[in-house]
Coordinates of C-alpha atoms and ligand atoms in Angstrom, one line a residue:
X1 CA 5.0 -32.4 -5.3
X2 CA 5.9 -30.0 -2.5
X3 CA 3.2 -29.2 0.0
X4 CA 3.7 -25.5 0.7
X5 CA 4.4 -22.1 -0.7
X6 CA 6.0 -19.4 1.4
X7 CA 5.2 -15.7 1.5
X8 CA 7.7 -13.2 3.0
X9 CA 5.8 -10.1 4.0
X10 CA 8.2 -7.4 4.9
X11 CA 6.1 -4.5 6.3
X12 CA 6.9 -1.1 7.7
X13 CA 6.8 -2.2 11.4
X14 CA 7.3 -6.0 11.2
X15 CA 8.6 -8.8 9.1
X16 CA 6.3 -11.7 8.7
X17 CA 6.3 -15.1 7.1
X18 CA 3.2 -17.1 6.2
X19 CA 3.3 -20.6 4.8
X20 CA 0.2 -21.6 2.7
X21 CA -1.0 -24.8 1.2
X22 CA -2.5 -25.3 -2.2
X23 CA -6.0 -24.3 -1.0
X24 CA -4.6 -21.0 0.3
X25 CA -4.9 -22.1 3.9
X26 CA -2.5 -20.7 6.4
X27 CA -0.3 -23.6 7.7
X28 CA 2.2 -21.6 9.7
X29 CA 3.0 -18.1 10.6
X30 CA 5.7 -16.1 12.4
X31 CA 6.1 -12.4 12.9
X32 CA 8.8 -10.1 14.4
X33 CA 8.8 -6.4 14.9
X34 CA 11.9 -4.3 14.3
X35 CA 13.2 -1.0 15.3
X36 CA 11.9 2.3 13.9
X37 CA 14.7 4.9 13.8
X38 CA 13.7 8.6 13.9
X39 CA 17.0 10.6 13.7
X40 CA 15.2 14.0 13.2
X41 CA 11.6 15.2 13.1
X42 CA 10.0 13.9 9.9
X43 CA 12.9 11.4 9.2
X44 CA 12.3 7.7 9.3
X45 CA 14.9 4.9 8.9
X46 CA 15.3 1.2 9.3
X47 CA 18.4 -0.8 9.7
X48 CA 18.6 -3.0 6.5
X49 CA 20.6 -5.7 8.3
X50 CA 17.7 -5.9 10.8
X51 CA 15.2 -6.1 8.0
X52 CA 17.0 -9.0 6.6
X53 CA 17.7 -10.8 9.9
X54 CA 14.2 -10.4 11.2
X55 CA 12.8 -11.7 7.8
X56 CA 15.1 -14.7 7.8
X57 CA 14.4 -15.6 11.4
X58 CA 10.6 -15.6 10.9
X59 CA 11.0 -17.7 7.8
X60 CA 13.0 -20.3 9.8
X61 CA 10.5 -20.1 12.6
X62 CA 7.5 -20.6 10.3
X63 CA 9.2 -23.6 8.7
X64 CA 10.1 -25.1 12.1
X65 CA 6.5 -24.6 13.3
X66 CA 5.3 -27.3 10.9
X67 CA 8.6 -29.2 10.6
X68 CA 9.1 -28.2 7.0
X69 CA 12.4 -28.3 5.2
X70 CA 13.5 -26.5 2.0
X71 CA 12.3 -29.6 0.1
X72 CA 8.7 -29.1 1.2
X73 CA 8.5 -25.6 -0.2
X74 CA 7.7 -25.0 -3.8
X75 CA 8.7 -21.4 -3.9
X76 CA 9.0 -18.1 -2.1
X77 CA 7.0 -15.0 -2.9
X78 CA 8.0 -11.6 -1.5
X79 CA 5.8 -8.7 -0.7
X80 CA 7.2 -5.5 0.9
X81 CA 6.8 -2.0 2.2
X82 CA 7.0 0.0 -1.0
X83 CA 9.5 2.8 -2.0
X84 CA 11.8 2.3 1.0
X85 CA 15.4 2.7 -0.3
X86 CA 18.6 0.8 0.4
X87 CA 22.0 1.2 -1.1
X88 CA 24.8 -1.3 -0.5
X89 CA 28.3 -2.2 -1.6
X90 CA 28.2 -4.9 -4.3
X91 CA 31.4 -6.5 -3.1
X92 CA 30.8 -6.8 0.6
X93 CA 27.0 -6.7 0.7
X94 CA 27.2 -4.0 3.4
X95 CA 24.6 -1.2 3.3
X96 CA 26.2 2.2 3.0
X97 CA 23.4 3.9 4.9
X98 CA 20.2 3.0 6.8
X99 CA 17.1 2.2 4.7
X100 CA 15.3 5.5 4.1
X101 CA 11.6 4.6 4.8
X102 CA 8.8 5.6 2.5
X103 CA 7.3 7.9 5.2
X104 CA 10.5 9.9 5.5
X105 CA 10.1 13.6 4.5
X106 CA 13.8 14.6 4.3
X107 CA 13.7 15.2 0.6
X108 CA 10.5 17.3 0.4
X109 CA 12.5 20.4 -0.8
X110 CA 14.1 18.4 -3.6
X111 CA 10.6 17.6 -4.9
X112 CA 9.5 21.3 -4.6
X113 CA 12.5 22.2 -6.8
X114 CA 11.2 19.9 -9.6
X115 CA 8.0 22.0 -9.9
X116 CA 10.0 25.2 -10.8
X117 CA 10.8 24.2 -14.3
X118 CA 7.8 21.9 -14.8
X119 CA 9.8 18.7 -14.6
X120 CA 7.1 17.4 -12.2
X121 CA 4.9 17.1 -15.3
X122 CA 7.5 15.0 -17.2
X123 CA 7.7 12.7 -14.2
X124 CA 3.9 12.4 -14.0
X125 CA 3.7 11.5 -17.7
X126 CA 6.4 8.8 -17.6
X127 CA 6.0 7.3 -14.1
X128 CA 2.3 7.7 -13.5
X129 CA 3.2 9.2 -10.1
X130 CA 2.6 12.6 -8.6
X131 CA 6.1 13.6 -7.6
X132 CA 6.6 13.2 -3.9
X133 CA 9.3 12.5 -1.3
X134 CA 7.7 9.1 -0.7
X135 CA 9.1 7.6 -3.8
X136 CA 12.6 6.2 -4.0
X137 CA 14.2 8.6 -6.5
X138 CA 14.9 11.6 -4.2
X139 CA 16.0 9.2 -1.4
X140 CA 18.6 7.6 -3.6
X141 CA 19.8 11.1 -4.6
X142 CA 20.0 12.1 -0.9
X143 CA 22.2 9.1 0.0
X144 CA 24.5 9.6 -3.0
X145 CA 24.9 13.2 -2.0
X146 CA 25.4 12.8 1.8
X147 CA 27.3 9.6 2.3
X148 CA 31.0 10.1 1.8
X149 CA 32.4 8.4 -1.2
X150 CA 29.0 7.1 -2.3
X151 CA 28.9 9.0 -5.6
X152 CA 32.3 7.8 -6.8
X153 CA 31.5 4.3 -5.9
X154 CA 28.2 4.4 -7.6
X155 CA 29.7 5.8 -10.8
X156 CA 32.4 3.1 -10.7
X157 CA 29.6 0.5 -10.6
X158 CA 30.4 -0.7 -7.1
X159 CA 27.0 0.1 -5.5
X160 CA 23.6 -1.5 -5.8
X161 CA 20.3 0.1 -5.1
X162 CA 17.2 -1.8 -4.2
X163 CA 13.8 -1.5 -2.7
X164 CA 13.2 -4.1 0.1
X165 CA 12.2 -6.9 -2.3
X166 CA 15.6 -6.4 -4.1
X167 CA 17.5 -6.3 -0.8
X168 CA 15.9 -9.6 0.4
X169 CA 16.5 -11.4 -2.9
X170 CA 20.1 -10.2 -2.9
X171 CA 20.5 -11.7 0.6
X172 CA 18.6 -14.9 -0.1
X173 CA 20.9 -15.5 -3.1
X174 CA 24.0 -14.3 -1.2
X175 CA 24.6 -11.6 -3.8
X176 CA 23.8 -13.8 -6.8
X177 CA 20.8 -11.9 -8.1
X178 CA 20.1 -8.1 -8.4
X179 CA 16.5 -7.8 -9.5
X180 CA 13.2 -6.1 -8.8
X181 CA 9.7 -6.6 -10.2
X182 CA 7.5 -4.2 -12.2
X183 CA 5.3 -3.2 -9.3
X184 CA 8.2 -2.2 -7.1
X185 CA 10.0 -0.5 -10.0
X186 CA 6.9 1.6 -10.7
X187 CA 7.2 3.2 -7.2
X188 CA 10.8 4.4 -7.5
X189 CA 9.8 7.4 -9.7
X190 CA 12.6 6.4 -12.1
X191 CA 10.7 3.8 -14.1
X192 CA 8.8 4.6 -17.4
X193 CA 5.7 2.5 -16.8
X194 CA 4.7 2.8 -20.5
X195 CA 8.0 1.7 -22.1
X196 CA 8.9 -0.6 -19.1
X197 CA 12.4 0.7 -18.6
X198 CA 14.5 2.9 -16.3
X199 CA 14.2 6.4 -17.7
X200 CA 17.4 8.1 -18.7
X201 CA 16.1 11.7 -18.4
X202 CA 14.8 11.2 -14.8
X203 CA 17.9 9.3 -13.7
X204 CA 20.0 12.2 -15.0
X205 CA 17.9 14.8 -13.3
X206 CA 18.4 13.0 -9.9
X207 CA 22.1 12.3 -10.9
X208 CA 21.5 8.6 -10.4
X209 CA 23.9 6.3 -12.4
X210 CA 21.8 3.6 -14.1
X211 CA 24.4 0.9 -13.2
X212 CA 23.2 0.8 -9.6
X213 CA 19.6 -0.1 -10.6
X214 CA 18.4 -3.7 -10.6
X215 CA 17.1 -5.6 -13.6
X216 CA 13.3 -5.4 -13.8
X217 CA 11.3 -8.6 -14.2
X218 CA 7.6 -9.7 -14.1
X219 CA 6.0 -10.2 -10.6
X220 CA 5.5 -13.9 -11.2
X221 CA 8.9 -15.1 -12.4
X222 CA 11.7 -17.4 -11.4
X223 CA 14.3 -14.9 -10.2
X224 CA 16.7 -17.4 -8.8
X225 CA 17.2 -19.9 -6.0
X226 CA 18.1 -19.3 -2.3
X227 CA 21.7 -19.9 -1.6
X228 CA 22.2 -23.3 0.1
X229 CA 23.5 -21.8 3.3
X230 CA 20.2 -19.9 3.9
X231 CA 17.7 -22.8 4.3
X232 CA 20.0 -25.8 3.9
X233 CA 19.1 -26.2 0.2
X234 CA 17.7 -24.4 -2.7
X235 CA 14.2 -22.9 -2.8
X236 CA 12.9 -21.1 -5.9
X237 CA 12.3 -17.3 -5.4
X238 CA 9.5 -16.9 -7.8
X239 CA 7.3 -13.9 -6.9
X240 CA 7.6 -10.3 -5.8
X241 CA 5.2 -7.4 -5.6
X242 CA 4.7 -4.2 -3.5
X243 CA 2.3 -4.7 -0.6
X244 CA -0.8 -3.0 -2.1
X245 CA -0.3 -4.7 -5.5
X246 CA 0.1 -8.0 -3.8
X247 CA -3.2 -7.4 -1.9
X248 CA -5.0 -6.7 -5.2
X249 CA -3.7 -10.0 -6.6
X250 CA -4.4 -11.8 -3.3
X251 CA -8.0 -10.6 -3.6
X252 CA -8.2 -12.1 -7.0
X253 CA -9.0 -8.8 -8.6
X254 CA -7.8 -10.1 -12.0
X255 CA -10.3 -8.4 -14.2
X256 CA -10.5 -4.8 -15.4
X257 CA -12.6 -2.7 -13.1
X258 CA -12.2 -4.9 -10.0
X259 CA -11.4 -2.9 -6.8
X260 CA -10.0 -3.8 -3.4
X261 CA -9.9 -1.6 -0.4
X262 CA -7.6 -2.2 2.6
X263 CA -9.0 -0.5 5.7
X264 CA -6.1 0.1 8.0
X265 CA -4.7 3.2 9.6
X266 CA -5.5 4.8 6.3
X267 CA -7.3 3.2 3.3
X268 CA -5.5 1.9 0.2
X269 CA -7.7 1.5 -2.9
X270 CA -6.5 -0.1 -6.1
X271 CA -8.5 -0.7 -9.3
X272 CA -7.3 -3.1 -11.9
X273 CA -7.4 -1.3 -15.2
X274 CA -6.2 -4.2 -17.4
X275 CA -3.5 -3.5 -20.0
X276 CA -4.3 0.2 -20.2
X277 CA -2.4 2.7 -18.1
X278 CA -5.1 5.3 -17.4
X279 CA -4.0 8.8 -16.6
X280 CA -6.1 10.2 -13.8
X281 CA -7.9 13.5 -14.0
X282 CA -8.6 13.3 -10.3
X283 CA -5.1 13.1 -8.8
X284 CA -5.0 9.4 -8.5
X285 CA -1.7 7.5 -9.2
X286 CA -1.2 5.2 -12.2
X287 CA 0.9 2.2 -11.3
X288 CA 1.8 -1.3 -12.5
X289 CA -0.4 -4.1 -11.0
X290 CA 1.0 -7.5 -10.3
X291 CA 0.2 -9.9 -13.0
X292 CA 1.1 -13.4 -14.1
X293 CA 1.5 -14.4 -17.7
X294 CA 2.7 -12.4 -20.6
X295 CA 1.2 -8.9 -20.4
X296 CA 1.8 -6.1 -18.0
X297 CA -1.3 -4.8 -16.3
X298 CA -2.0 -1.5 -14.6
X299 CA -3.9 -0.1 -11.7
X300 CA -5.3 3.2 -10.5
X301 CA -4.4 3.9 -6.8
X302 CA -6.0 6.2 -4.3
X303 CA -5.8 6.5 -0.6
X304 CA -7.7 7.9 2.3
X305 CA -5.3 9.4 4.8
X306 CA -7.4 9.0 7.9
X307 CA -9.5 5.9 8.3
X308 CA -8.8 3.5 11.2
X309 CA -6.8 6.3 12.6
X310 CA -10.1 8.2 13.2
X311 CA -11.2 5.2 15.4
X312 CA -7.9 5.3 17.2
X313 CA -8.6 9.0 17.8
X314 CA -12.0 8.1 19.3
X315 CA -10.3 5.6 21.6
X316 CA -7.0 7.4 22.5
X317 CA -7.8 11.1 22.0
X318 CA -11.5 11.6 22.7
X319 CA -11.4 8.5 25.0
X320 CA -15.1 7.7 24.3
X321 CA -14.6 4.1 23.4
X322 CA -12.4 1.5 25.1
X323 CA -11.5 -0.5 21.9
X324 CA -11.9 -0.1 18.2
X325 CA -14.2 -3.1 18.1
X326 CA -16.9 -1.6 20.2
X327 CA -17.4 1.2 17.8
X328 CA -19.5 -1.3 15.7
X329 CA -22.0 -1.8 18.6
X330 CA -22.3 1.9 19.5
X331 CA -23.0 2.9 15.9
X332 CA -25.7 0.3 15.5
X333 CA -27.6 1.6 18.6
X334 CA -28.8 4.7 16.7
X335 CA -30.7 5.1 13.5
X336 CA -28.5 7.9 12.0
X337 CA -26.1 10.6 13.0
X338 CA -28.8 13.2 13.6
X339 CA -27.7 15.0 10.5
X340 CA -24.1 15.4 11.7
X341 CA -21.1 14.9 9.5
X342 CA -17.5 14.4 10.7
X343 CA -14.8 15.1 8.2
X344 CA -11.5 13.7 9.7
X345 CA -9.2 15.9 7.6
X346 CA -6.6 15.9 10.3
X347 CA -3.8 16.3 7.8
X348 CA -5.6 17.8 4.8
X349 CA -7.7 16.1 2.2
X350 CA -6.6 13.7 -0.5
X351 CA -8.3 12.5 -3.7
X352 CA -10.3 14.1 -5.2
X353 CA -10.1 17.3 -3.2
X354 CA -6.3 17.6 -2.7
X355 CA -6.1 20.3 -0.1
X356 CA -3.2 19.9 2.4
X357 CA -4.6 22.8 4.5
X358 CA -8.1 21.4 5.1
X359 CA -8.7 20.5 8.7
X360 CA -11.1 18.2 10.7
X361 CA -14.6 19.5 10.8
X362 CA -17.8 18.5 12.6
X363 CA -21.0 20.1 11.2
X364 CA -24.7 20.1 12.0
X365 CA -24.7 19.6 15.8
X366 CA -28.0 20.0 17.6
X367 CA -28.9 19.3 21.3
X368 CA -29.9 15.7 20.5
X369 CA -26.4 14.7 19.2
X370 CA -24.9 12.1 21.6
X371 CA -21.9 9.8 21.9
X372 CA -23.4 7.1 19.7
X373 CA -24.0 9.6 16.9
X374 CA -20.5 10.8 17.3
X375 CA -19.1 7.3 16.9
X376 CA -21.4 6.5 14.0
X377 CA -20.5 9.7 12.2
X378 CA -16.8 8.9 12.5
X379 CA -17.3 5.4 11.0
X380 CA -19.5 6.8 8.3
X381 CA -16.7 9.3 7.3
X382 CA -14.5 6.3 6.4
X383 CA -17.1 5.0 4.0
X384 CA -17.7 8.5 2.5
X385 CA -14.0 9.1 1.8
X386 CA -13.7 5.6 0.3
X387 CA -16.8 6.4 -1.9
X388 CA -15.1 9.6 -3.1
X389 CA -12.0 7.7 -4.2
X390 CA -14.1 5.0 -5.9
X391 CA -16.1 7.6 -7.8
X392 CA -12.8 9.2 -9.0
X393 CA -11.6 5.8 -10.2
X394 CA -14.8 5.1 -12.0
X395 CA -14.7 8.5 -13.7
X396 CA -11.1 8.0 -14.8
X397 CA -11.4 4.4 -15.9
X398 CA -15.0 4.8 -17.3
X399 CA -16.0 1.4 -15.9
X400 CA -18.8 0.6 -13.5
X401 CA -17.9 -1.0 -10.2
X402 CA -18.9 -4.6 -9.8
X403 CA -18.3 -5.1 -6.1
X404 CA -15.8 -4.0 -3.5
X405 CA -13.4 -6.6 -2.0
X406 CA -12.2 -5.6 1.4
X407 CA -9.5 -6.4 3.9
X408 CA -7.4 -4.8 6.7
X409 CA -8.2 -4.3 10.4
X410 CA -11.2 -2.1 10.2
X411 CA -12.9 -4.3 7.6
X412 CA -13.9 -6.4 10.6
X413 CA -16.5 -3.7 11.5
X414 CA -19.9 -4.9 10.2
X415 CA -21.6 -1.6 10.6
X416 CA -18.9 0.1 8.5
X417 CA -19.1 -2.5 5.8
X418 CA -22.9 -2.3 5.6
X419 CA -22.8 1.5 5.4
X420 CA -20.1 1.2 2.8
X421 CA -22.3 -1.0 0.7
X422 CA -25.2 1.4 1.1
X423 CA -23.3 4.5 0.2
X424 CA -21.6 3.0 -2.9
X425 CA -24.8 1.1 -3.9
X426 CA -22.8 -2.1 -4.6
X427 CA -22.0 -5.2 -2.6
X428 CA -19.0 -5.3 -0.2
X429 CA -17.4 -8.7 0.0
X430 CA -15.1 -9.7 2.8
X431 CA -13.1 -12.9 2.3
X432 CA -12.3 -15.5 5.0
X433 CA -8.6 -15.0 4.5
X434 CA -7.8 -11.3 5.2
X435 CA -4.1 -11.9 4.9
X436 CA -4.4 -10.9 1.3
X437 CA -1.0 -9.3 0.9
X438 CA 0.9 -12.4 1.9
X439 CA -1.5 -14.5 -0.1
X440 CA -0.9 -12.4 -3.2
X441 CA 2.8 -13.0 -2.9
X442 CA 2.3 -16.7 -2.5
X443 CA 0.0 -16.8 -5.5
X444 CA 2.5 -15.0 -7.7
X445 CA 5.3 -17.4 -6.7
X446 CA 3.1 -20.5 -6.9
X447 CA 2.0 -19.6 -10.4
X448 CA 5.6 -19.4 -11.6
X449 CA 6.6 -22.7 -10.0
X450 CA 3.5 -24.6 -11.0
X451 CA 2.3 -25.0 -7.4
X452 CA -0.9 -23.2 -8.5
X453 CA -2.2 -24.3 -11.9
X454 CA -3.8 -21.1 -13.1
X455 CA -5.5 -18.0 -12.0
X456 CA -8.8 -19.8 -12.4
X457 CA -7.7 -22.4 -9.9
X458 CA -6.7 -19.6 -7.5
X459 CA -10.1 -17.9 -7.8
X460 CA -11.6 -21.1 -6.3
X461 CA -9.6 -20.3 -3.1
X462 CA -11.3 -17.0 -2.6
X463 CA -13.8 -17.8 0.0
X464 CA -16.5 -15.3 1.1
X465 CA -16.8 -14.7 4.8
X466 CA -19.6 -12.2 4.6
X467 CA -21.3 -10.2 1.9
X468 CA -22.9 -6.8 2.6
X469 CA -25.6 -5.9 0.0
X470 CA -26.8 -2.4 -0.4
X471 CA -30.1 -1.8 1.4
X472 CA -30.5 1.9 1.4
X473 CA -32.8 3.5 -1.1
X474 CA -31.5 5.8 -3.8
X475 CA -33.2 9.0 -2.4
X476 CA -31.6 8.5 1.0
X477 CA -28.2 7.8 -0.6
X478 CA -28.3 10.9 -2.7
X479 CA -29.4 13.0 0.3
X480 CA -26.6 11.7 2.5
X481 CA -24.0 12.3 -0.2
X482 CA -25.2 15.8 -0.7
X483 CA -24.8 16.4 3.0
X484 CA -21.3 14.9 2.9
X485 CA -20.2 17.2 0.1
X486 CA -21.5 20.2 2.0
X487 CA -19.5 19.1 5.1
X488 CA -16.3 18.7 2.9
X489 CA -16.9 22.2 1.6
X490 CA -16.9 23.4 5.1
X491 CA -13.6 21.7 5.9
X492 CA -12.1 23.2 2.7
X493 CA -13.5 26.7 3.5
X494 CA -11.9 26.6 6.9
X495 CA -8.5 26.5 5.2
X496 CA -9.3 29.1 2.6
X497 CA -10.5 31.6 5.1
X498 CA -7.1 31.5 6.8
X499 CA -5.9 34.1 4.3
X500 CA -7.9 36.9 5.8
Ligands
ADP601 P1 -2.2 -1.0 9.7 O1 -1.7 -2.1 8.9 O2 -2.4 0.3 9.0 O3 -1.5 -0.9 11.0 P2 -4.5 -2.7 10.4 O4 -5.0 -3.4 9.2 O5 -3.8 -3.5 11.4 O6 -3.8 -1.4 10.1 O7 -5.8 -2.1 11.1 C1 -5.7 -1.3 12.3 C2 -6.6 -0.1 12.2 O8 -8.0 -0.5 12.1 C3 -6.5 0.8 13.4 O9 -6.5 2.1 13.0 C4 -7.8 0.5 14.2 O10 -8.3 1.7 14.8 C5 -8.8 0.1 13.1 N1 -9.7 -1.0 13.6 C6 -9.3 -2.2 14.0 N2 -10.4 -2.9 14.3 C7 -11.5 -2.1 14.0 C8 -12.9 -2.3 14.2 N3 -13.5 -3.4 14.6 N4 -13.7 -1.2 13.8 C9 -13.2 -0.1 13.4 N5 -11.8 0.1 13.3 C10 -11.0 -0.9 13.6

């Protein structure tokens, strides 16, 4: 029996490899940043060869760190930045253009065009996504249109498209396997999440020949083996999932209604909705969740645009704190915010308000308002925004929240976590291992290779580091939420009044 399972975590700014044991402990870890390419304002690219080489080098480094060989590794699970688009020549394996990164806005106009004849509604219906330049479809179309000879080659079946998981598996197998998993497919905006197939009508609309698309498989599945030249011998490639879906799995949110929130620069919330694809009435996305076993499971996804970024703003913009960590201590020094609310709508407001023109607002300032209150109000705003997304999810899914599992950089903030528990009226649970994304990929692979026996066995690995129970009374919670809604109205009104 092999000792380890390997997770390749290919993120937006770095490639990482974590090797876990059967108890989910981290045995070895390596990380390498790579270059961000900004050819024009709003455009973001990566070099696909650098994505692959950095990923391979950290895998080798992590193995060397514990003296592991291919024989010690039961399988590889991949988790990746989602939606990022790569096209390459099937014969040579050479990319025909840089990877167009999910953040890239170059195809925004193409998306606006879809709205003119209502095709955006068709897309929403089939893919569960609200059409946006983030997703892969318009990025593929852009490459086919702008790279010389690309369309002819694509139509002749000589090109391959892949999200980053697909690109890594292609390279790990030296061109032997062209595959993606359901979660990554569900972010391309070409995949019918109900029928579980590439959609002809959408592919035609974007003029994307279906022959360039990878085969779609479950997230926990034996896709193939690494080519012997890569690690000196064969390792099973047995798991793949987009980063947020991997984190949901890594947090063991296996049951319907379970939610995780990742507190990073922004927040990413996912709720497992079981085998039902729920159509949101609140502007949330419907997406495929990572699952093991026979059936496909779904999730509702919502995000908060500005979360940890608001703390960065306090540090780097306002310069009132030296580090993000100290915000915790400052916030605890005062009882409340003196009735002040900060709405950090720096780039508009997301779910459930959806107003791109809303802007940051501070309301209710009186003479007694001081630095500590300012910091506290900023941290509280992260919890309020999270609460709004959770409320939308509950409304859409018609299930009650059991607890909230948390991870990400800002989940280390005890004040924020306690206030979060108070404002949602449910426990917030922070695990000891907050590398949930990599862990999720490792679990998916390990379940397919038999390294992990079952989901039940995996649940045993989920260790609580700290639980935050709600302590606030209902009257206070209701009053605070009323004030928050009033503050949001002020942020929205600011945008509306611009018309005068
Ligand atoms: P990302 O993956 O988006 O880069 P991370 O998960 O690394 O994000 O978290 C970093 C973010 O969390 C930063 O925006 C930072 O301001 C915030 N952050 C980190 N530590 C704390 C803390 N103790 N309290 C509040 N915010 C924090």
